[in-house]
Coordinates of C-alpha atoms and ligand atoms in Angstrom, one line a residue:
M1 CA -3.9 27.9 0.5
I2 CA -6.3 26.3 3.6
V3 CA -7.2 26.6 7.1
V4 CA -8.8 23.5 8.4
K5 CA -10.2 24.6 11.8
N6 CA -11.2 22.8 14.7
V7 CA -10.0 19.3 15.0
R8 CA -8.3 17.1 17.0
I9 CA -5.1 15.7 15.9
L10 CA -4.6 12.1 16.9
G11 CA -8.1 13.1 19.5
G12 CA -6.1 15.8 21.3
E13 CA -7.0 19.9 21.8
P14 CA -8.8 21.6 19.4
A15 CA -6.0 23.2 17.1
D16 CA -6.4 24.7 13.7
L17 CA -4.1 23.9 10.8
R18 CA -2.9 26.4 8.4
I19 CA -2.3 24.1 4.6
D20 CA 0.0 25.7 1.9
Q21 CA 2.1 24.6 -0.3
G22 CA 0.9 20.5 0.3
V23 CA 2.4 20.9 3.6
I24 CA 1.2 22.0 6.7
A25 CA 2.9 25.4 7.5
E26 CA 1.6 26.3 10.6
I27 CA -0.8 24.2 13.6
G28 CA -2.1 27.0 16.5
Q29 CA -5.4 28.5 17.2
G30 CA -7.2 31.0 15.7
L31 CA -5.6 30.6 12.2
S32 CA -7.5 32.2 9.3
G33 CA -6.9 33.6 5.9
G34 CA -7.1 31.8 1.9
E35 CA -9.8 28.7 2.2
E36 CA -11.6 28.0 5.6
I37 CA -12.8 24.6 6.2
D38 CA -14.4 23.9 9.3
G39 CA -13.4 21.1 10.6
G40 CA -16.2 20.4 13.4
G41 CA -13.8 18.7 16.2
A42 CA -12.9 16.1 13.6
V43 CA -10.1 13.5 14.6
A44 CA -6.7 14.2 13.0
L45 CA -4.6 11.4 11.2
P46 CA -1.9 11.2 9.4
G47 CA -3.5 9.6 5.7
L48 CA -3.7 6.2 6.3
V49 CA -1.4 4.0 4.1
D50 CA -3.1 0.5 3.1
L51 CA -0.2 -2.4 2.5
H52 CA -2.5 -5.0 0.5
T53 CA -5.0 -3.3 -1.7
H54 CA -6.1 -5.1 -4.5
L55 CA -6.7 -2.8 -7.8
R56 CA -7.3 -5.1 -10.1
E57 CA -5.9 -3.7 -13.1
P58 CA -4.9 -4.0 -15.1
G59 CA -7.4 -6.9 -16.7
R60 CA -9.9 -7.5 -14.3
E61 CA -11.9 -3.7 -15.1
D62 CA -15.4 -5.1 -14.4
A63 CA -14.1 -5.4 -11.0
E64 CA -11.7 -2.7 -10.5
T65 CA -10.0 0.2 -11.8
V66 CA -7.1 1.8 -10.3
Q67 CA -9.5 5.2 -10.5
T68 CA -12.5 3.9 -8.9
G69 CA -9.8 1.7 -6.1
T70 CA -7.8 4.6 -5.4
R71 CA -11.4 6.7 -5.4
S72 CA -12.9 4.3 -2.7
A73 CA -9.1 4.7 -0.8
A74 CA -9.6 8.0 -0.6
R75 CA -12.7 8.0 0.7
G76 CA -11.9 5.9 3.5
G77 CA -9.4 8.0 4.8
Y78 CA -6.1 6.3 2.6
T79 CA -3.6 8.8 1.8
A80 CA -1.4 6.1 -0.6
V81 CA -2.2 1.9 -1.5
H82 CA 0.4 -1.1 -2.2
A83 CA -1.6 -2.7 -5.2
M84 CA -1.2 -6.0 -4.9
A85 CA 0.7 -8.0 -8.0
N86 CA -2.2 -10.2 -9.4
T87 CA -3.4 -8.9 -12.0
S88 CA -3.7 -9.7 -15.7
P89 CA -0.9 -9.7 -16.9
V90 CA 1.8 -10.3 -13.1
A91 CA 2.9 -7.5 -11.8
D92 CA 6.4 -9.7 -12.8
T93 CA 8.1 -7.5 -15.0
A94 CA 9.3 -3.5 -14.8
G95 CA 6.8 -2.7 -17.7
V96 CA 4.0 -3.9 -15.6
V97 CA 4.5 -2.3 -12.2
E98 CA 5.2 1.1 -14.5
Q99 CA 2.5 0.5 -16.2
V100 CA 0.4 0.7 -12.6
W101 CA 2.3 3.1 -11.2
R102 CA 2.0 5.4 -14.1
L103 CA -2.1 4.8 -14.3
G104 CA -2.0 5.6 -9.8
R105 CA -0.3 8.6 -11.5
E106 CA -2.4 10.0 -13.9
F107 CA -5.9 8.8 -12.5
G108 CA -5.2 8.3 -8.5
H109 CA -6.9 9.6 -6.1
C110 CA -4.5 8.8 -3.5
D111 CA -0.8 7.7 -4.6
V112 CA 0.0 4.1 -5.6
H113 CA 3.3 2.1 -4.9
P114 CA 2.8 -1.5 -7.1
V115 CA 3.8 -4.3 -5.4
G116 CA 6.2 -6.6 -7.4
A117 CA 5.1 -10.3 -8.1
V118 CA 8.1 -12.8 -6.3
T119 CA 7.8 -15.2 -9.5
V120 CA 7.1 -15.1 -12.7
G121 CA 4.0 -15.4 -13.4
L122 CA 2.6 -16.3 -9.6
E123 CA 3.5 -19.5 -10.5
G124 CA 5.8 -20.4 -7.7
R125 CA 8.3 -22.3 -10.6
Q126 CA 10.9 -19.1 -10.9
L127 CA 12.3 -15.7 -9.3
A128 CA 10.9 -12.4 -11.4
E129 CA 12.9 -9.8 -12.1
L130 CA 13.0 -8.2 -8.9
G131 CA 15.8 -6.0 -9.0
A132 CA 14.3 -4.3 -12.4
M133 CA 11.3 -3.9 -10.5
A134 CA 13.3 -2.2 -7.5
D135 CA 15.1 -0.1 -10.1
S136 CA 12.2 0.9 -12.3
A137 CA 10.2 4.4 -12.5
A138 CA 7.9 2.8 -9.4
R139 CA 10.9 1.9 -7.0
V140 CA 9.0 -1.4 -6.0
R141 CA 10.3 -2.2 -2.2
V142 CA 7.2 -5.1 -1.9
F143 CA 7.1 -8.2 -3.6
S144 CA 4.0 -10.8 -3.4
D145 CA 2.3 -13.3 -4.4
D146 CA -0.8 -13.3 -2.7
G147 CA -4.1 -14.8 -3.3
R148 CA -0.7 -17.5 -3.6
C149 CA 1.6 -18.8 -1.4
V150 CA 5.3 -18.8 -2.2
D151 CA 5.3 -22.9 -0.8
D152 CA 8.9 -24.0 -2.2
A153 CA 11.4 -22.8 0.3
V154 CA 14.3 -22.3 -2.1
L155 CA 12.6 -19.7 -3.7
M156 CA 11.8 -18.2 -0.6
R157 CA 14.7 -18.0 0.9
R158 CA 16.1 -16.9 -2.7
A159 CA 13.7 -14.6 -2.5
L160 CA 14.2 -12.9 1.1
E161 CA 18.3 -12.9 -0.4
Y162 CA 17.7 -10.8 -3.0
V163 CA 16.0 -8.0 -1.2
K164 CA 18.5 -7.9 0.8
A165 CA 20.4 -5.2 -2.0
F166 CA 17.7 -2.5 -2.2
D167 CA 16.1 -2.7 1.4
G168 CA 12.6 -4.5 0.4
V169 CA 10.5 -6.7 1.8
V170 CA 9.1 -10.2 0.4
A171 CA 4.7 -10.8 1.7
Q172 CA 4.1 -13.3 2.7
H173 CA 0.4 -14.9 1.4
A174 CA 1.1 -17.6 4.3
Q175 CA -0.6 -20.8 3.2
E176 CA 0.5 -24.5 2.4
P177 CA -1.3 -24.9 -0.5
R178 CA -1.5 -29.3 0.0
L179 CA -3.2 -28.7 3.3
T180 CA -5.8 -26.3 1.8
E181 CA -6.8 -28.4 -1.8
G182 CA -10.5 -27.4 -2.3
A183 CA -10.7 -25.5 1.4
Q184 CA -13.8 -23.7 2.3
M185 CA -13.3 -22.0 5.3
N186 CA -12.3 -22.8 8.6
E187 CA -11.3 -25.7 9.6
G188 CA -13.6 -26.5 12.7
V189 CA -16.8 -27.6 14.5
V190 CA -19.1 -25.2 11.7
S191 CA -17.1 -26.7 8.1
G192 CA -17.8 -30.0 9.9
R193 CA -21.7 -29.5 11.2
L194 CA -21.9 -28.1 7.8
G195 CA -19.5 -30.6 5.4
L196 CA -18.0 -27.7 4.0
T197 CA -13.8 -28.7 3.0
G198 CA -11.7 -27.0 6.4
W199 CA -8.9 -24.5 6.0
P200 CA -7.0 -25.8 8.7
A201 CA -5.3 -23.1 11.0
V202 CA -1.9 -25.3 10.8
A203 CA -2.0 -24.7 6.9
E204 CA -1.4 -21.2 8.1
E205 CA 0.6 -20.8 10.9
A206 CA 3.4 -23.9 9.4
I207 CA 4.1 -21.2 6.8
I208 CA 4.5 -18.6 9.4
A209 CA 7.2 -20.4 11.4
R210 CA 9.2 -21.5 8.0
D211 CA 9.2 -18.3 6.4
C212 CA 10.4 -16.7 10.1
L213 CA 12.8 -19.1 10.4
L214 CA 14.2 -18.5 6.8
A215 CA 14.2 -14.5 7.5
A216 CA 16.4 -14.9 10.3
H217 CA 18.9 -17.6 8.8
V218 CA 19.6 -15.1 5.6
G219 CA 18.8 -11.6 7.6
S220 CA 16.2 -10.2 5.4
R221 CA 13.0 -8.9 6.2
L222 CA 9.6 -10.6 6.0
H223 CA 6.6 -9.6 6.2
I224 CA 2.9 -11.7 6.7
C225 CA -0.1 -10.5 5.1
H226 CA -3.1 -11.4 6.4
V227 CA -2.4 -12.7 9.6
S228 CA -5.6 -15.2 11.3
T229 CA -5.4 -17.7 14.0
A230 CA -4.9 -17.0 17.8
G231 CA -1.3 -19.6 16.6
S232 CA 0.2 -17.4 14.0
V233 CA 0.2 -14.2 16.6
D234 CA 2.3 -16.6 18.9
I235 CA 4.9 -17.4 16.3
I236 CA 4.8 -13.8 15.2
R237 CA 5.7 -12.8 19.1
W238 CA 8.3 -15.8 19.4
A239 CA 10.1 -14.6 16.6
K240 CA 10.1 -10.9 17.4
S241 CA 11.4 -11.9 20.7
K242 CA 14.4 -13.0 18.9
G243 CA 14.9 -9.6 17.9
W244 CA 14.3 -10.8 13.8
D245 CA 12.7 -8.5 11.3
V246 CA 9.2 -10.0 10.8
T247 CA 6.1 -8.1 10.7
A248 CA 2.2 -8.4 9.7
E249 CA -0.9 -7.4 9.6
V250 CA -4.2 -7.9 10.5
T251 CA -7.2 -7.7 7.8
P252 CA -10.4 -5.5 9.6
H253 CA -12.6 -8.1 9.0
H254 CA -10.9 -10.4 10.6
L255 CA -10.7 -8.3 14.2
L256 CA -14.6 -8.4 14.2
L257 CA -16.0 -11.6 12.1
T258 CA -16.3 -15.3 12.5
D259 CA -16.6 -18.4 10.9
D260 CA -20.0 -19.0 12.3
L261 CA -21.6 -16.2 10.2
V262 CA -21.2 -19.5 7.1
E263 CA -24.1 -20.9 9.2
D264 CA -25.7 -18.0 10.7
S265 CA -26.2 -14.9 9.6
P266 CA -28.3 -11.8 8.8
V267 CA -28.0 -12.5 5.0
G268 CA -28.3 -16.5 5.6
A269 CA -26.4 -19.6 5.8
Y270 CA -24.3 -20.3 2.8
N271 CA -23.9 -17.0 1.8
P272 CA -20.2 -16.3 0.2
I273 CA -19.9 -12.5 1.2
Y274 CA -18.1 -14.6 4.1
K275 CA -15.9 -16.2 2.0
V276 CA -12.6 -15.2 2.0
N277 CA -9.1 -16.3 2.3
P278 CA -7.4 -16.8 4.8
P279 CA -11.1 -17.8 5.9
L280 CA -12.6 -16.0 8.9
R281 CA -11.4 -17.8 12.2
T282 CA -13.4 -18.3 15.8
R283 CA -13.9 -15.7 18.5
A284 CA -10.9 -17.1 20.3
D285 CA -9.4 -16.4 17.1
V286 CA -10.4 -12.6 16.7
E287 CA -9.9 -12.0 20.6
A288 CA -6.5 -13.0 19.6
L289 CA -5.2 -11.0 16.9
R290 CA -7.4 -7.6 18.8
A291 CA -4.4 -8.0 21.4
A292 CA -1.8 -8.9 19.2
L293 CA -2.7 -5.8 17.2
A294 CA -3.1 -3.8 20.7
D295 CA 0.3 -4.9 22.3
G296 CA 2.3 -4.4 18.8
T297 CA 2.8 -8.3 18.2
I298 CA 0.9 -7.5 14.8
D299 CA 2.4 -4.4 13.3
I300 CA -0.5 -3.0 11.5
V301 CA -4.0 -2.8 9.8
A302 CA -4.7 -3.6 5.8
T303 CA -7.6 -3.9 4.2
D304 CA -6.8 -6.9 1.2
H305 CA -9.8 -5.1 -0.5
A306 CA -10.6 -8.0 -2.8
P307 CA -13.2 -6.5 -5.3
H308 CA -15.4 -9.2 -7.7
P309 CA -18.1 -8.2 -9.1
V310 CA -22.1 -9.7 -8.4
E311 CA -21.6 -12.2 -10.5
D312 CA -18.1 -13.9 -8.6
K313 CA -20.0 -13.4 -5.5
E314 CA -23.2 -13.9 -5.7
T315 CA -23.5 -17.8 -6.7
E316 CA -23.2 -21.3 -4.7
W317 CA -20.5 -20.9 -1.8
S318 CA -18.1 -23.4 -3.9
A319 CA -17.5 -21.3 -6.9
A320 CA -18.0 -18.1 -5.2
A321 CA -14.5 -16.0 -5.5
M322 CA -13.2 -15.0 -2.5
G323 CA -12.9 -11.9 -0.9
M324 CA -14.2 -8.7 0.7
V325 CA -14.0 -5.1 0.2
G326 CA -12.6 -3.6 3.0
L327 CA -11.2 0.2 2.3
E328 CA -15.0 2.6 2.9
T329 CA -14.9 0.4 5.9
A330 CA -12.0 0.1 6.9
L331 CA -11.5 2.6 9.7
S332 CA -14.8 2.3 11.0
V333 CA -14.6 -1.3 11.7
V334 CA -11.1 -0.4 13.7
Q335 CA -13.3 1.8 15.7
E336 CA -16.0 -0.7 16.2
A337 CA -13.0 -3.1 17.1
M338 CA -10.1 -1.6 18.7
V339 CA -11.2 1.8 20.2
E340 CA -14.9 1.6 20.9
T341 CA -13.4 -2.0 23.2
G342 CA -10.2 0.8 24.7
L343 CA -7.9 -1.4 23.2
L344 CA -6.0 1.5 21.3
D345 CA -6.5 5.1 21.5
W346 CA -6.1 7.2 18.2
A347 CA -2.5 7.3 18.3
G348 CA -1.9 4.4 18.2
V349 CA -4.6 4.4 16.0
A350 CA -2.5 6.4 13.5
Q351 CA 0.6 3.9 14.6
R352 CA -1.1 0.7 13.0
M353 CA -2.7 2.4 9.6
S354 CA -0.4 4.8 8.8
V355 CA 2.9 5.2 10.0
V356 CA 4.4 1.3 10.4
P357 CA 2.1 0.7 7.1
A358 CA 4.7 3.6 5.3
R359 CA 7.5 2.1 7.3
I360 CA 7.1 -1.3 6.2
G361 CA 6.9 -0.3 2.6
R362 CA 9.8 2.6 3.0
L363 CA 8.1 5.6 1.7
T364 CA 9.0 9.2 1.7
G365 CA 6.2 11.6 2.4
Q366 CA 4.0 9.0 3.7
G367 CA 2.6 8.5 7.2
Q368 CA 4.7 11.3 8.6
P369 CA 3.0 12.4 12.4
L370 CA 1.3 15.7 11.9
E371 CA 3.5 18.5 13.1
E372 CA 4.4 22.2 10.7
G373 CA 6.3 21.0 7.5
A374 CA 5.4 17.2 7.3
P375 CA 3.3 16.8 4.3
A376 CA -0.2 17.9 4.5
N377 CA -1.9 13.7 4.4
I378 CA -4.2 14.5 6.7
T379 CA -6.9 12.1 7.5
L380 CA -10.1 13.8 9.1
Y381 CA -12.7 11.0 10.6
D382 CA -15.5 12.1 13.5
P383 CA -16.0 9.1 15.8
S384 CA -19.1 9.8 17.1
A385 CA -20.8 9.6 13.6
R386 CA -23.0 6.2 13.0
T387 CA -22.7 4.8 9.8
V388 CA -25.2 1.9 8.4
V389 CA -23.2 0.5 5.9
D390 CA -24.2 1.1 2.1
P391 CA -22.4 -0.4 -0.5
S392 CA -24.0 1.1 -3.0
A393 CA -22.9 4.3 -1.7
F394 CA -19.4 3.0 -2.6
A395 CA -17.0 4.4 -4.4
S396 CA -15.6 0.7 -5.6
K397 CA -16.6 -1.1 -8.6
S398 CA -17.6 -3.4 -6.7
R399 CA -20.0 -4.1 -3.5
N400 CA -19.0 -7.4 -2.1
T401 CA -18.4 -6.3 1.8
P402 CA -19.8 -7.8 5.0
Y403 CA -21.1 -4.8 6.4
E404 CA -23.9 -4.6 4.2
G405 CA -26.6 -3.1 6.9
M406 CA -24.4 -3.1 10.1
T407 CA -24.7 0.2 11.9
L408 CA -20.5 0.9 12.4
P409 CA -19.1 3.4 14.2
G410 CA -17.7 6.8 12.6
R411 CA -17.7 8.6 9.4
V412 CA -14.4 10.3 7.4
V413 CA -14.6 13.7 6.3
A414 CA -12.2 15.0 5.1
T415 CA -9.0 13.6 3.1
F416 CA -6.5 15.6 1.6
L417 CA -3.6 14.1 -0.5
R418 CA -0.6 17.1 0.1
G419 CA -2.9 19.5 0.5
R420 CA -5.2 18.7 -2.3
P421 CA -8.8 17.9 -0.2
T422 CA -9.8 14.8 -2.0
V423 CA -12.6 14.1 0.1
L424 CA -14.8 16.7 2.0
E425 CA -18.0 16.3 3.8
G426 CA -17.3 12.7 2.9
K427 CA -17.7 13.3 -0.5
L428 CA -14.9 12.5 -3.3
V429 CA -13.8 16.1 -3.9
Ligands
LIG1 ZN1 -3.2 -12.9 0.3

């Protein structure tokens, strides 16, 4: 039994939590007994849930493993992650998703829910065994070719129809491939000045519009990964106004960073640390994404944690891999972009980083309100702390963060997974 003293649930009044046998047994004042942990007035949130994590295992264990990636998740306050399917081999069969699921059970510092590929080998030619993955021990409910777009409209339609049988969802990486051939950064004023091939907003927006229409046509669930443009927000707002079953995510980096960093930043011009898919966009896009996350047009924050080894990032811009790590900075970046700006309170953050992502992934036992009888999946967060981001302190195997040296607000103090601390005093247990 553990008693956590002096925490503020969703930033409310101070209270103590008694945790027993994996659940929150009691919430009250002056609780004692068992092992006592001083919460120090930290904000208590339901354990964070990430719908979009690249754990890289199997195949790229030089970048990340299930063990290091879930350590990174725990340090960031996460109690569950969805592991994307673009591994090697691709998670496109019951065998591979069960392998990832078992690795999570054995080595995971949080729950690991494998995402199944939509098409065999992510090749966009033939549907993968969606039903077999859904029926497997991993009980897959989220399917995505993330990293690539399911651009064939017939395949996308079939996938949306197929997942209805088991209440699954297709998570689309919206990128029209012909419009983004050789694309290096957001298409706009900065790409023009730098002479880099542009990545037009319409390449994302056209796929989102098409897929909203397809999902409505077949009456299925669509989730849109890493929305990055103001135009995408307008389309999603329109789809939701129709009552269609469409959800969307935004990454922390798209809520904070802009494409002019490619031209001018504290780490110089053309620094591939800012190379990411979808690309960083303009200030106007960032403002639209923040407003959409605040008003619920965009449902959740998902990290798109994309670890890469040094040699794949510290190279010339055109050759560098796309992606950023994000698990250990997500909550701080969301505080900076959304809480400090007055757009969200802590209850709003809990909805968008725990409750709703768990609902979209159809997880039970995650993303539940902190009340008596609920599973003790808890994140304790000190928003008054200030942290200079030091990638060498990351639990992730990779260091490709765009925030190195930046001072960000807040610090994860502790994380509990079904009552067991995975992080205490900011350190892995
Ligand atoms: Zn993606």
